[in-house]
XYZ file of C-alpha atoms in Angstrom:
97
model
C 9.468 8.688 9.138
C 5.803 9.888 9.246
C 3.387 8.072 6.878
C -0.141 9.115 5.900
C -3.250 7.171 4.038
C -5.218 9.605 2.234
C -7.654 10.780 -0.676
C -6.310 11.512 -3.697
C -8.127 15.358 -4.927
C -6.207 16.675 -7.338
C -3.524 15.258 -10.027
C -3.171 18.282 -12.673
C 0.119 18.839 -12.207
C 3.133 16.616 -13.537
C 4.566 14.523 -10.862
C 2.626 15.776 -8.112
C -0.825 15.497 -6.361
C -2.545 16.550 -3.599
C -3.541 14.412 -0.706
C -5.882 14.914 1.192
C -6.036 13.672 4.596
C -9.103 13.392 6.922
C -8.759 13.579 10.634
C -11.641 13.646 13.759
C -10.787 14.916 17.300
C -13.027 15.253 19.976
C -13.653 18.800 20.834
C -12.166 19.812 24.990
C -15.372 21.946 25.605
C -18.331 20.520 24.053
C -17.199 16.473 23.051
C -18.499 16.981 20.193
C -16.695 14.780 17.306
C -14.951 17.805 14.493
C -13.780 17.268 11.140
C -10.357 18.128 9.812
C -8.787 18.166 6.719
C -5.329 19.083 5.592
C -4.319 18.640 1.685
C -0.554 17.788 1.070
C 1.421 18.148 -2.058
C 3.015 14.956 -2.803
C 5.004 13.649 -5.441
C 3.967 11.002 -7.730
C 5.565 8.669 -10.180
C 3.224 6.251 -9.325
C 0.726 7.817 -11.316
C -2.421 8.314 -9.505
C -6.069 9.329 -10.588
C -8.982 11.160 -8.679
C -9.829 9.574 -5.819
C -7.578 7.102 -5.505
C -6.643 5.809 -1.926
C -2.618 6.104 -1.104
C -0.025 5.259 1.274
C 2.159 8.580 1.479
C 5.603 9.053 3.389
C 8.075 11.972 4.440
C 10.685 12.223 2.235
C 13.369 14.735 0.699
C 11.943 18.302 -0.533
C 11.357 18.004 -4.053
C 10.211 21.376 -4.612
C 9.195 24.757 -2.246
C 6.047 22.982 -1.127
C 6.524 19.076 -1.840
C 8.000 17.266 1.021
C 5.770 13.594 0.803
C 6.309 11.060 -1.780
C 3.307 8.702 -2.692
C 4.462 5.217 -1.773
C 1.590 2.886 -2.588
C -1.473 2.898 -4.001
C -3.919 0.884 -1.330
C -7.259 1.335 -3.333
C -7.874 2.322 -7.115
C -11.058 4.156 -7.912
C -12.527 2.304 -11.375
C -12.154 4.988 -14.487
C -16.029 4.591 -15.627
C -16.900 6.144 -12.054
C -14.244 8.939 -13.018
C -15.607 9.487 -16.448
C -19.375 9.247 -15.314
C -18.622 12.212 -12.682
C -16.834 14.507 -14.543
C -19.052 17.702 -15.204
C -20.530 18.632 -18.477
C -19.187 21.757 -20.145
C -22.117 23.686 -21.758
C -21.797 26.620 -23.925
C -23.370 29.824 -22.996
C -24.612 32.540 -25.764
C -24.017 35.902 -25.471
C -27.366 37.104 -23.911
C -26.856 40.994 -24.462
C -28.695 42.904 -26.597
């Protein structure tokens, strides 16, 4: 069974969340250090928030996508930091004329 720690991006949807996992491999060519990312749909009835650090394991497709399963939650972010960085919606006038 594969297992994955990763960043926690996205939680709009019920039950699921996206994962994202950051990787660095050394590049054949050059050896220069690259960054990788891949985001994975998991399920969650854990219930995470944004940017929450999580333990996440293979398991049984839930749905077309969803084939990982959030078992642990290894570091909670703190809500005020949540609420603090959430943008500010401002309302724009209609400028024609």
């Amino acid at each position: 069974m594969k297992k994955f720690v990763g960043l926690v991006v996205s939680n709009k949807n019920k039950n699921t969340a996206i994962v994202e996992v950051t990787r660095f491999l050394v590049h054949p060519l050059y050896e220069k250090r690259v960054k990788r990312t891949k985001r994975y749909p998991t399920h969650d009835e854990v219930g995470v928030n944004l940017g929450d650090k999580v333990l996440f394991a293979e398991s049984r497709p839930y749905s077309k996508t969803k084939r990982w399963k959030i078992v642990q939650v290894l570091v909670a972010r703190p809500l005020e930091k949540q609420k603090a960085e959430m943008p500010k919606v401002q309302k724009k006038g209609n400028k024609r004329k």
